[in-house]
Structure formats: C-alpha cells, structure tokens
XYZ file of C-alpha atoms in Angstrom:
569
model
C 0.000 0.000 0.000
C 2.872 2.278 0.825
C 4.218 2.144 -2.846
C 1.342 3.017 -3.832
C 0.728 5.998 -2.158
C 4.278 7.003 -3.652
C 3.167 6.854 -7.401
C -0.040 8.804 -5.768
C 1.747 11.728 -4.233
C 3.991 11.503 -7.698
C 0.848 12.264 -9.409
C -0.431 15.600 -7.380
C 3.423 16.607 -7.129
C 3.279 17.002 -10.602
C -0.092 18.525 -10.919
C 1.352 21.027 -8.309
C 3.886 21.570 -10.332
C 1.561 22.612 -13.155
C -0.092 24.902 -11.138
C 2.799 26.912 -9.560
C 4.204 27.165 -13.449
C 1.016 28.850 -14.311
C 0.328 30.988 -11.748
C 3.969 32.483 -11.725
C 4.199 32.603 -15.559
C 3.681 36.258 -17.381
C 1.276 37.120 -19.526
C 3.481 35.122 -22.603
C 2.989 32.458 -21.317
C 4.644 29.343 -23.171
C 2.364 26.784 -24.563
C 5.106 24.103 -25.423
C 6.296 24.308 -21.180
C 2.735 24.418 -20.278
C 2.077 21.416 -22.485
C 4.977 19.649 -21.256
C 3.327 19.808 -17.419
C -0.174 18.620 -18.535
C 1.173 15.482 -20.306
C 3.566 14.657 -17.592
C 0.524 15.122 -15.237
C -1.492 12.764 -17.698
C 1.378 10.051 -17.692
C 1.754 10.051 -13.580
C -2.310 9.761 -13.719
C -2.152 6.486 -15.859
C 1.049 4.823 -13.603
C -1.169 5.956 -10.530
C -3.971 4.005 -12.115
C -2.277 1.313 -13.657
C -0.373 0.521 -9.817
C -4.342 0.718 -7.864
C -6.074 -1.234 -10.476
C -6.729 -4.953 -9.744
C -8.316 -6.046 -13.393
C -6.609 -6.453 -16.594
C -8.796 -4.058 -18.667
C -7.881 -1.255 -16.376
C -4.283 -1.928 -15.960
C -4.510 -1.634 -20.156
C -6.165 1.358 -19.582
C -3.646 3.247 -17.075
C -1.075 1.629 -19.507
C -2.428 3.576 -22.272
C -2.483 6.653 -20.444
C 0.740 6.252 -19.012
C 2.558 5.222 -22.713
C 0.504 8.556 -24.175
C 1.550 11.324 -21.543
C 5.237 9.772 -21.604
C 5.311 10.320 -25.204
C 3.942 13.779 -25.830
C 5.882 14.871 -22.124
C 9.201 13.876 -24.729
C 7.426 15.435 -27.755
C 6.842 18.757 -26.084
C 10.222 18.481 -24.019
C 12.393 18.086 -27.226
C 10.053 20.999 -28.292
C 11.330 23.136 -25.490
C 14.792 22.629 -26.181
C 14.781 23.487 -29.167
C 13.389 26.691 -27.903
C 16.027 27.110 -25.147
C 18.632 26.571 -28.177
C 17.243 29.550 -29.550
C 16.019 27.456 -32.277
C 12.806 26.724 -34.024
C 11.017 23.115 -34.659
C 9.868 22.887 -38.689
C 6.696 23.073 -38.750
C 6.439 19.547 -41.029
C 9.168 17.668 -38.854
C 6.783 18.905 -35.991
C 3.747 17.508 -37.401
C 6.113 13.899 -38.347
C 7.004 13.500 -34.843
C 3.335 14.140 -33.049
C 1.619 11.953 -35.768
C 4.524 8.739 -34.921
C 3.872 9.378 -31.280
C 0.242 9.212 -31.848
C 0.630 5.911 -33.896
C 2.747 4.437 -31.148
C -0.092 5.386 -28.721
C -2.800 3.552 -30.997
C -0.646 0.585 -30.964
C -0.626 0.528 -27.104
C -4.211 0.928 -26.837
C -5.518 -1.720 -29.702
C -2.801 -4.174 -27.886
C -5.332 -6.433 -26.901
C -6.853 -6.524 -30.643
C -3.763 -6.578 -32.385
C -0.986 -7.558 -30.401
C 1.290 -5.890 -32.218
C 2.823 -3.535 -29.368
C 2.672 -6.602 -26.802
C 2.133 -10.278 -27.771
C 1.368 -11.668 -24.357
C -0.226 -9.187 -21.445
C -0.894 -10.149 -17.678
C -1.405 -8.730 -14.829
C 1.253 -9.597 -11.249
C 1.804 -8.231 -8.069
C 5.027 -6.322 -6.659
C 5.736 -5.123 -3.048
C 1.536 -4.741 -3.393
C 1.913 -3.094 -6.809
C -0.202 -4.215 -9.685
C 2.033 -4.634 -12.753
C 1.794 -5.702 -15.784
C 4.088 -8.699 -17.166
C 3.938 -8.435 -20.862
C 6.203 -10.249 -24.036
C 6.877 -7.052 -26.321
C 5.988 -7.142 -30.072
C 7.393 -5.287 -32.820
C 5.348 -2.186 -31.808
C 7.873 -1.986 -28.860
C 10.647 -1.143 -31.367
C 9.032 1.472 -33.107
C 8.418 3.132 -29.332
C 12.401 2.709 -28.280
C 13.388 4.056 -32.058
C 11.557 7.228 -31.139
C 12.609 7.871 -27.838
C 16.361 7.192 -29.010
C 15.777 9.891 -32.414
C 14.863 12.594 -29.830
C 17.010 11.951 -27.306
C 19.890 12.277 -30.281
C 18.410 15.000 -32.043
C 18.207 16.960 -28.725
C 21.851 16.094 -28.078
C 23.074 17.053 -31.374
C 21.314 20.496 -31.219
C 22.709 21.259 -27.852
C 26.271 20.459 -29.099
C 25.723 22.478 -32.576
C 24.359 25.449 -30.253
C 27.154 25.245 -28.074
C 29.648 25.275 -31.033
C 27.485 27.682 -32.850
C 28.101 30.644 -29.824
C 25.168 31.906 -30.493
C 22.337 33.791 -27.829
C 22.083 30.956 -25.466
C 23.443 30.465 -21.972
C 26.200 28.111 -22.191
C 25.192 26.674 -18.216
C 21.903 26.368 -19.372
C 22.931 23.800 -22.507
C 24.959 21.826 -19.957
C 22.211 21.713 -17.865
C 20.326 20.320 -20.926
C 22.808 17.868 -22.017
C 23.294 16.634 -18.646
C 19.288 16.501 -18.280
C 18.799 14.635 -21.172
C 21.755 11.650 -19.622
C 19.892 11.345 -16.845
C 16.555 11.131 -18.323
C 17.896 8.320 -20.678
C 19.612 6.483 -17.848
C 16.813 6.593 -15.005
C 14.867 4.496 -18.431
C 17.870 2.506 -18.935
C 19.246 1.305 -16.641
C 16.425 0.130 -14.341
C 15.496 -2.279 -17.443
C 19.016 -3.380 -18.218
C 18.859 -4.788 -14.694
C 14.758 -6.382 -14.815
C 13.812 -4.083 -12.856
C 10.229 -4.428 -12.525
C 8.317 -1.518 -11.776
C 8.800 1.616 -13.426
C 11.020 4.878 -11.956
C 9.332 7.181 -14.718
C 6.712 9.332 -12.910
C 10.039 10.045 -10.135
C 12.256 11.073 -13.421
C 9.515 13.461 -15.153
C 9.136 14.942 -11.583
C 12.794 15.769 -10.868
C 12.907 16.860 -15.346
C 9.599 18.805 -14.718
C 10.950 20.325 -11.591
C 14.001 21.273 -13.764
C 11.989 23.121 -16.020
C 10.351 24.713 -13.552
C 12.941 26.586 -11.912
C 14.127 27.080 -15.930
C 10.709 29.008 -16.609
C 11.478 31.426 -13.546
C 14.872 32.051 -15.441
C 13.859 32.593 -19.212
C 11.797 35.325 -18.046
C 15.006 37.586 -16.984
C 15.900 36.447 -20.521
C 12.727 37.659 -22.445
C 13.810 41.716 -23.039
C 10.298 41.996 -24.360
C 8.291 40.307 -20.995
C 10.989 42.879 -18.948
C 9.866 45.683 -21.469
C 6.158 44.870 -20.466
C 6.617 45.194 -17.170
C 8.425 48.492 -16.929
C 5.872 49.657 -19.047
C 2.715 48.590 -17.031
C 4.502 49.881 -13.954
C 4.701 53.135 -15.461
C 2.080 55.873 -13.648
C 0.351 58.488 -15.863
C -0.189 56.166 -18.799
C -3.463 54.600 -19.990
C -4.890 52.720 -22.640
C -8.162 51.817 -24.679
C -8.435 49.154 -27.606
C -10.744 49.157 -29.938
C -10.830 46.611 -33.644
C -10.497 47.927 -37.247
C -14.598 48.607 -36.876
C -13.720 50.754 -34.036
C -15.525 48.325 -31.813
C -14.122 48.226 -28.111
C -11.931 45.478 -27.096
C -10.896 46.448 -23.998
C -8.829 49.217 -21.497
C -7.343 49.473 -18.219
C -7.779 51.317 -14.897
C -5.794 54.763 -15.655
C -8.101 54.952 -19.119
C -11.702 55.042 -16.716
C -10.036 58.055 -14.996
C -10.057 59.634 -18.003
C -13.239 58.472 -19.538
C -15.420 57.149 -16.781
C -18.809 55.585 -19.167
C -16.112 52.915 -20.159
C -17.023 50.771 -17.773
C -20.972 51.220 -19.255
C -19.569 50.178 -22.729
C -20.154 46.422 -23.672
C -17.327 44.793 -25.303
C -17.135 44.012 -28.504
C -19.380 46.986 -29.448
C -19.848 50.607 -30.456
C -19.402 53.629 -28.624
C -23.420 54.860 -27.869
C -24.229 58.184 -29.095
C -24.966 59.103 -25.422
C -21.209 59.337 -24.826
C -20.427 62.235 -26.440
C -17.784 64.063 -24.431
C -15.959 60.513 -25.237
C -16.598 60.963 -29.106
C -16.119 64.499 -29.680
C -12.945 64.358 -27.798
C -11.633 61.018 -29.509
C -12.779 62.211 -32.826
C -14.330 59.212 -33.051
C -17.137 60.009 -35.433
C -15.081 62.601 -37.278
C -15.288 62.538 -40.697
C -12.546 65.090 -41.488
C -10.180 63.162 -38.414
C -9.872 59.760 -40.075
C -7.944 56.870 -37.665
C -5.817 55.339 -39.842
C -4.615 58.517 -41.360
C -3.511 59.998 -37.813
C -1.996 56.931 -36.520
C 1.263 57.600 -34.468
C 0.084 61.390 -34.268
C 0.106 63.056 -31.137
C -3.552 65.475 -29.964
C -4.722 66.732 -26.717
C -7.508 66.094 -24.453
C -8.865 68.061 -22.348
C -10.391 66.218 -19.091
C -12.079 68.807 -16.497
C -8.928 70.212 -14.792
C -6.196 67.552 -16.018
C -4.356 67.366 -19.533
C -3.708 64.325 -22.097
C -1.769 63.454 -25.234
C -3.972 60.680 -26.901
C -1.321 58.581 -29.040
C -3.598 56.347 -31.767
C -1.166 53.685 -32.362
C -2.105 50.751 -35.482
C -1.873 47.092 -34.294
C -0.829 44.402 -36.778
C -0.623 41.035 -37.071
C 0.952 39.963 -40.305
C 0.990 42.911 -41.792
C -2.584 43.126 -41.663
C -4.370 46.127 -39.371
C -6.377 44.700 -37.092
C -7.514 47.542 -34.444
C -5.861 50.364 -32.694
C -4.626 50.903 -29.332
C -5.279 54.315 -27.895
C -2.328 55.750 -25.435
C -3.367 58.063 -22.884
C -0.727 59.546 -21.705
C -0.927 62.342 -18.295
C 0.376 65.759 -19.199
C -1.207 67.660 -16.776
C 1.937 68.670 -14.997
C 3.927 69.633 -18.627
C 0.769 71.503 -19.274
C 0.298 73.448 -16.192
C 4.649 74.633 -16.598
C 4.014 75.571 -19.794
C 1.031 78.142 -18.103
C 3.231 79.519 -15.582
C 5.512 80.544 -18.088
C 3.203 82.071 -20.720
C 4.615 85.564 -20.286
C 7.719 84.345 -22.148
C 8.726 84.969 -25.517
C 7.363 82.513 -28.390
C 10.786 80.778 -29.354
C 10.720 79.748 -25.688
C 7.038 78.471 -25.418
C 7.663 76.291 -29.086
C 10.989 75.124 -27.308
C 9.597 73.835 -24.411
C 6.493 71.834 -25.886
C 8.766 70.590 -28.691
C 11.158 69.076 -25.793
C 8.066 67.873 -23.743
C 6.486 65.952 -26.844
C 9.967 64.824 -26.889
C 9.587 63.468 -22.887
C 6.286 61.511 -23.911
C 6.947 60.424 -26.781
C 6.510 56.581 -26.073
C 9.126 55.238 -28.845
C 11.887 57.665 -27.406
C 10.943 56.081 -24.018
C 11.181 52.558 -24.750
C 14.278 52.893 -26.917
C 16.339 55.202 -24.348
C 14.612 52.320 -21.524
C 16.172 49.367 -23.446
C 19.610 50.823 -23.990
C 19.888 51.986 -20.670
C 18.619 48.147 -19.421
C 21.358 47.242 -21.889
C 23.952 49.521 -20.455
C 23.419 48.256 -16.776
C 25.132 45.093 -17.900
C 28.188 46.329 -18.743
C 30.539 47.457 -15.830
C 32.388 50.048 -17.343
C 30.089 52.273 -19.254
C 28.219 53.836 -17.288
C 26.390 57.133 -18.209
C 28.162 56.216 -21.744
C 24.353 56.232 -23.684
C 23.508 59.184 -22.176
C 26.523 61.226 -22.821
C 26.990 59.861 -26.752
C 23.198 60.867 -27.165
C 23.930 64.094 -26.279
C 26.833 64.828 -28.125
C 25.302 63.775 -31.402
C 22.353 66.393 -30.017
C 25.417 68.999 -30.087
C 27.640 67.607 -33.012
C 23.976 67.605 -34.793
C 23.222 71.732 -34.274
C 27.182 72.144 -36.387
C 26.487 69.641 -39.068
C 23.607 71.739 -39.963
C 25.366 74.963 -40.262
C 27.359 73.273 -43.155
C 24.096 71.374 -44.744
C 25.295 73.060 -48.063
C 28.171 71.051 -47.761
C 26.946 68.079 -47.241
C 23.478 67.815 -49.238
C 22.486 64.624 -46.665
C 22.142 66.736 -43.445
C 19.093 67.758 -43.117
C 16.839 68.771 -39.636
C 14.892 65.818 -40.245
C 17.838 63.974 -40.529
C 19.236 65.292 -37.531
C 16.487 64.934 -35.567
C 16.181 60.840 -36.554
C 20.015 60.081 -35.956
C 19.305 61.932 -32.154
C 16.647 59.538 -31.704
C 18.424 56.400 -32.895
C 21.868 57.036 -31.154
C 20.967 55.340 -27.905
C 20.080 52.354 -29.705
C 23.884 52.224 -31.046
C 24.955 49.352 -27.872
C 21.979 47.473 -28.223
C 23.876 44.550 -29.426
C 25.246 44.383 -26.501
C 22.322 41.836 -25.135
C 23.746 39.371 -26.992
C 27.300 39.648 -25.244
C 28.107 36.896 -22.707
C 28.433 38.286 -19.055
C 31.683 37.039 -18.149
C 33.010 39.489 -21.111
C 30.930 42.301 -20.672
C 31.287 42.509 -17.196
C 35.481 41.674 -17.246
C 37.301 44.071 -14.859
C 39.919 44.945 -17.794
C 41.556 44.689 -20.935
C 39.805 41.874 -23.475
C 42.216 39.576 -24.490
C 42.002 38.971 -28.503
C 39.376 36.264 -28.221
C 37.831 38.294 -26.011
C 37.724 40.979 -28.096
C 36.396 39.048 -30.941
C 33.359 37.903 -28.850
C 32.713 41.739 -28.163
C 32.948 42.531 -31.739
C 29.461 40.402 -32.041
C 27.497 43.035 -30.260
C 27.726 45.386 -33.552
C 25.652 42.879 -36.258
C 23.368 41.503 -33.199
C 22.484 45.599 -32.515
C 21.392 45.460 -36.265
C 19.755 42.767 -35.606
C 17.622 43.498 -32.672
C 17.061 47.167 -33.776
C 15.258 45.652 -36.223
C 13.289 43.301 -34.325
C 12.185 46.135 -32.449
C 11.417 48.563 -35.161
C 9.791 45.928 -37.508
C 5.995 47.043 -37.155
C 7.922 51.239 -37.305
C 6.198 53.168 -39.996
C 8.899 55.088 -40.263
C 11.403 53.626 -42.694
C 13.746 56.312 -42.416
C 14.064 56.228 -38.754
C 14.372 52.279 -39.052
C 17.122 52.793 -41.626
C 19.061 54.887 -40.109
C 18.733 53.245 -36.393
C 20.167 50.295 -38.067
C 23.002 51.325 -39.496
C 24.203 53.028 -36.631
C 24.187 49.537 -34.330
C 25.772 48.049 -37.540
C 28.059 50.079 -38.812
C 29.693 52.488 -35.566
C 32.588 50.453 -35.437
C 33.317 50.903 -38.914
C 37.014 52.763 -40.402
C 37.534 54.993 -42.583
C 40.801 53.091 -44.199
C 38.363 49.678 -43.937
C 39.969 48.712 -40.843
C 36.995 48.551 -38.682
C 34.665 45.745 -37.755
C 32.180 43.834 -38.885
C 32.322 44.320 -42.779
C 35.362 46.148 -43.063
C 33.286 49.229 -45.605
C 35.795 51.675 -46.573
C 35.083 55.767 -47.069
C 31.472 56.808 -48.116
C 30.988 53.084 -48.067
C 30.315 53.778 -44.492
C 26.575 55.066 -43.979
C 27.158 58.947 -42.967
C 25.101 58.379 -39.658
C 27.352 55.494 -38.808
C 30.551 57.472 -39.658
C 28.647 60.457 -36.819
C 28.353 58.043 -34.510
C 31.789 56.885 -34.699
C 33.378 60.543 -33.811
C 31.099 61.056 -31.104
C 31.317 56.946 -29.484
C 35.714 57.058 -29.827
C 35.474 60.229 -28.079
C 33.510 59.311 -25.202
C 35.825 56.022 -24.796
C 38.639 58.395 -24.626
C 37.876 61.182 -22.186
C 36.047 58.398 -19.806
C 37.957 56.574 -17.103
C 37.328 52.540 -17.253
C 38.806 50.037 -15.367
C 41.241 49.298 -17.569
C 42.388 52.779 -18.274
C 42.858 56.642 -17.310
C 40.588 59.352 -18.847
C 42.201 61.476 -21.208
C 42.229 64.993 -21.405
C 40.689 67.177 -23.932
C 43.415 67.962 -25.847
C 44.405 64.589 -26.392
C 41.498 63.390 -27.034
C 41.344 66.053 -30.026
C 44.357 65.907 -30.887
C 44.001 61.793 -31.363
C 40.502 62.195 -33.536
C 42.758 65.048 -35.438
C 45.626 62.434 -36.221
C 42.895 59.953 -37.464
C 41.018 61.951 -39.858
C 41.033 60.468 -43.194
C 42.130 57.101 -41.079
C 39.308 55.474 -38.801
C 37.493 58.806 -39.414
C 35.757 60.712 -42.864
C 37.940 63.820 -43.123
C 35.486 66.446 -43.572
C 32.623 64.937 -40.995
C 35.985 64.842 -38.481
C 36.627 68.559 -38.680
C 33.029 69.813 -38.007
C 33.174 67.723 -35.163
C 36.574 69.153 -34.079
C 34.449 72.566 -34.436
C 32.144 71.581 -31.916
C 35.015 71.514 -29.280
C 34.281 74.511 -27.176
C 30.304 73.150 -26.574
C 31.169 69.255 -26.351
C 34.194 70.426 -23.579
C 31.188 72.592 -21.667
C 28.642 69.504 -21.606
C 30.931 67.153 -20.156
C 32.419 69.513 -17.609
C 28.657 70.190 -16.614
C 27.981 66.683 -16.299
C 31.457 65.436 -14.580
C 30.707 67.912 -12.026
C-alpha cells in the first residue's frame, strides 16, 4: 500500500507543479512548457492508475495513459529545447514527430486486438503493486526508435548550439545535455537490470521540476516580458483598444479616470451616441479626423482640470491592421509649466512643448529604456548612452550649419540620428556576461566575442522597429548599431566598408562613441584629457574617421568640452 501511495503523491506533485508554473508565468505564457506539465501530469495519472487497479482491462487502460503522456511529455520536451537553443522546430518535422507518437499510442491501446505492441499481457503483483508482465511485439521497437531519435536529435542540437556561440546560456545547454543523460539512464538502466516496476513518474518529476525553476529564469531572458513590465509599472499612462470597426476590445484602470462611461460600454461593441464628451474628444465620429490617417500622431484632451496626449497607435498582425490601441498619456503637470511661463517669448514656449512631446513620446521612451537596461550590464560604461546621445544632439546643431556642404544633413535627418543614437549598444544583449562585465583589458578572443554586439544591434534594432512606420528612422537606427565600429581606411569591424561606403550616420556616430571612450575613465584605463582626445581624432582623420565629418566635429570643441564639464561635475 505504501508504494502506492508514492506513485499517488507523484501524481499531485506534478499537478502542483503545473499549477505553480502557471500561476507564476507572465502574460506570454509558453504553450510548449505548459504542455509539457499537462502530459507529464497525464502520464503520472495512468502509472497511478495502472499501480491501484486490480483487473486487466484497467491496468490496459492506465497503460495507455501512461505510454501517451510519456510520449507527448518527450514530444513537447524536445520541443522546449529546441526553444532554449534559440532554435525553431519545422513546422512539417513537428507535425512527423506528433503523428509517430500518436501511432505508437494507438498501438498501445488496440494491444489487446492486435498484439502488435505486446504479444502476451498479464497482470502480477510487486511489493503490493499491480504490474503488468507483458512479451513485447514489434510495436515496442518502433516506441524505443523514437525515444532514441529525440534523445539524439536533442543532443546534437545542444552540441551544434554550443559550437554555434550563439544567444544561449552556455550553463543552461549543460544543464540540458546533462538533463537529457539522466533522463535516458533513469529508463535505462532500471530495465538493463529487470527491474520491474517503473522509476518514470520520479524522473519526469525531478525533469519537470528542472523546467520549472528554468521558466522562472527565461523570463530575466525575455527583453520583451521585462519591457512589459516596466511599461505597465509606469504611472500616468493609460490605454483603450478598440478593432479595425472601431468596436471596443478592452482598457485598463488609468483609461476610466479619463473616460469614466467605459465601464458602461459592452465589449465588442460601439461607442453609444450618449457618450459624447468621449466621441467628440476622440474624434471618433469625425469625418474630417480619419484613424488610420492619424496613426502615431500626437492630440490633446482636455479632461475637467487635467491634460492628455492621446497617441492612436495601429496594431498588426501579419501585416494586416487589425484595431488600434489608444495611449493616454498624463500631461497635466507639462501643461500646467508651460502656463506659468506664458509671459515668455514665443521661441521659448515652441521650445519647451517641442522638448516635452519629446519626454512623452513613447518610442523615445522605450528605446532610451532598453539601452539603458542594456547599459546596466556592462561594468564600465556607465552614463556612456547618455553622454553619446547628447553629443550627437550637439555635433547635430554644427552639421547643420554646413548642410550646403553636405546635401544629406538635413533637420529631419538630424532629428532621426538623435533619436536612434541610444540604440547604437543594443547589441550588446547578446554579449556573454563574463566578457561584458570583465574588470579589464579583453584579451584577442575576447575581443572578438565583443565585436558580435555590432551585427546583433542590427539585428535586434530591427526586431524592435519591424511594425515602425517610419522607414527612415528604421534605416538609419540600423546602421548606426551596424556600422559604428566601422574605419575609414576599412579597418573597422564587422564588414570592413571603406570611405562613403560607411553610412554617414554610422561614420557620426563613430566621432562622437571614440570620443567618449577616450575622455572616460574605465577600469582598464585613465581618462584622457581634452586635448588629447582632439588631438588623437585630429591624427585619425582620413584614417578610422571621414575627413570632412571629423573637422566639423573638431568645431564643436568649445560646446562638447562645456557639456561634459557640466555633467562630470
């Protein structure tokens, strides 16, 4: 009786399981993981059953269920190492494996017709276990050939990733490899040596407990999940969603504070006619104020004694529009400082809302957010984001003096390069700790590793700009992740471009990054003065730096020398 208590409590251990992977997931939450816990729950159910039952028939039947969770909990595991891997399953190989595992389940469950998967089946007792004695048929083979093709295929991927060096934690493939051993020995073993009842539901609990403690970890992984939650945390922000027929989907709390009949609104339907404070000031029946064309556009509201910039933002999915999302955004207290200085002059009033659409602008926000969240990682550049983005904002005001000289610069040009300059590091995500974080000099394979961070930026800038409507921003946001580290003389890193090869906003950056390396103190070197930090960029014009870009930046010396004495204070 006691042993079988033991495959009961395996049972609710790993429905426990399921639920404390649930309720601590996020919002994403991962189907495949969450798959992998219901099937290993299903296959501890039919050992529970088949170790309490005292007829054949139902020993068959916890059999089957036992034979069908084990194979879809190693159908969705393999699944979820792929994912770790940072790799995806084909769709078609996906579809192969779950249709074999289902066949192998039929044969287990037509046994008794066919007696394909076991020729002879009866039923004996064990230390007050019921078990079942059975001679295996060919069916047997086919089940052993597909645990041993995923338990290889899983191996091989680990050891390709880990060769590979790609975005995956090189513990957490160990981890793998090593989980995947003991998996296959705890099934081994205890047959090579007749052992007669099965250790299974005790493996899948220590695998699925594993995972578990996994799931906590991927989520400090996910940038987007750690996006999400900054952003919900954020006070002063608000949204409503409505579909592409301008039918409500759904908002939050911050968004009833604002409009207060939300909460009389069905779902899934209109806004009455009897709301019309909410329609007028939505322009939601506007014939002249059309949606789609003001998307990403910026318009006040005005709410009783409180301000708010209303943000109609498109949502996709596949390139296909399939609602909006409404940002309400507080700017009550911007509002209220412009007032109190309305006595000013007019170039002073435009300044100050241009720099406070600038403030709530929610793609400046999340962009300057991630960089900094990238930043943090990396011991010895701290404030390095900051500073760069605000010497482009400087270098940018004496590149447009000379436009006429160069026929690219342009204000709107300007103003995208400010914007995408803190995004120039992002790469830097996909740098292992243990380099990023070295107290010193890189040795040369070191250095190499670092020199990854410049074609993952382009990478993940545009990941995070793919839905942008703004090509030109994406463009340009891009290249400067990409292309920063790029010479003059073709010297740089990654694609060694030479001259005009070299995007011009990449070649802007460039000045602007070396400069900030040089007059900053890390741990593996003095700051250097001004002048020799000038006098260095001087010596490299026409060498890691364009010639003519060089000396407008040497022109800004005077300004750059007052904004970092202001901030080193």
């Amino acid at each position: 009786m006691v042993m079988k208590i033991i495959y009961l409590v395996a049972t609710f251990i790993s429905l426990f399981e399921l639920i404390i992977f649930y309720e601590t997931s996020p919002l994403n939450l991962n189907k495949n993981f969450l798959l992998l816990y219901v099937t290993t729950l299903i296959s501890n159910f039919g050992y529970s059953l088949l170790v309490f039952t005292t007829t054949l028939e139902a020993a068959l039947i916890g059999n089957v269920f036992s034979y069908f969770g084990s194979i879809c909990t190693i159908f969705f595991m393999f699944y979820v190492i792929i994912e770790m891997c940072g790799k995806k399953m084909p769709l078609p190989l996906g579809f192969l494996l779950f249709g074999y595992s289902i066949a192998v389940t039929v044969m287990v469950a037509t046994t008794e017709m066919n007696h394909f998967f076991y020729k002879e089946v009866a039923l004996s007792k064990l230390y007050g276990l019921t078990i079942i004695k059975t001679k295996n048929g060919p069916g047997m083979f086919l089940y052993l050939a597909y645990l041993a093709i995923i338990n290889i295929s899983a191996i091989i991927i680990i050891l390709v990733t880990l060769l590979q060096r790609k975005k995956a934690s090189k513990r957490v493939l160990f981890s793998l490899l090593g989980m995947i051993v003991f998996g296959t020995l705890a099934y081994v073993i205890p047959v090579s040596f007749g052992v007669k009842f099965n250790l299974m539901p005790f493996t899948y609990i220590i695998l699925q407990t594993y995972f578990l403690r996994f799931a906590f970890k991927a989520n400090s992984y996910d940038l987007v999940a750690n996006l999400m939650n900054v952003y919900k945390q954020r006070g002063g922000y608000g949204y409503i969603a409505f579909d592409h027929k301008k039918r409500l989907l759904g908002y939050d709390d911050f968004a009833t504070e604002v409009f207060p009949q939300l909460k009389e609104i069905r779902l899934d339907s209109m806004i009455p006619d009897i709301c019309t404070s909410m329609i007028e000031k939505l322009h939601y029946n506007d014939e002249n104020w059309n949606w789609n064309e003001n998307c990403n556009k910026d318009f006040k509201i005005l709410n009783q004694d409180k301000a708010f910039i209303c943000t109609i933002h498109p949502m996709t999915s596949r390139m296909k529009r399939t609602g909006f999302l409404l940002e309400l955004r507080d700017d009550t207290e911007q509002q209220n400082y412009i007032k109190s200085i309305s006595d000013f002059n007019k170039e002073l009033s435009r300044m100050v809302r241009e720099k406070t659409s600038q403030v709530t602008s929610m793609q400046e926000s999340i962009i300057r957010g991630m960089a900094i969240m990238v930043e943090s990682r990396d011991n010895s550049t701290g404030g390095h984001v900051a500073r760069t983005s605000d010497s482009i904002r400087i270098f940018a005001q004496e590149l447009l003096k000379h436009k006429n000289e160069i026929p690219e610069i342009t204000q709107e040009f300007c103003d995208l390069l400010i914007k995408a300059a803190p995004m120039h590091d992002l790469g830097k995500i996909a740098v292992d700790d243990s380099i990023l974080r070295k107290p010193g000099r890189y040795e040369p394979e070191e250095y190499e590793k670092m020199k990854i961070h410049a074609e993952k930026g382009a990478v993940i800038v545009q990941e995070v700009l793919r839905e942008s409507t703004d090509k030109d921003f994406e463009r340009i946001a891009e290249n400067v992740a990409h292309y920063h580290h790029e010479r003059w003389n073709g010297e740089g890193y990654p694609d060694h471009l030479k001259g005009e090869e070299i995007p011009l906003e990449a070649r802007i950056m460039a000045l602007a990054d070396v400069f900030d390396a040089l007059v900053s103190q890390r741990c593996y070197k003095n700051a250097m003065d001004f002048d020799e930090a000038f006098e260095l960029i001087q010596q490299d014009l026409g060498k890691h730096f364009d010639p003519i870009i060089g000396k407008l930046f040497i022109l800004c010396r005077p300004q750059i020398e007052k904004y970092y004495n202001s901030v080193n204070k």
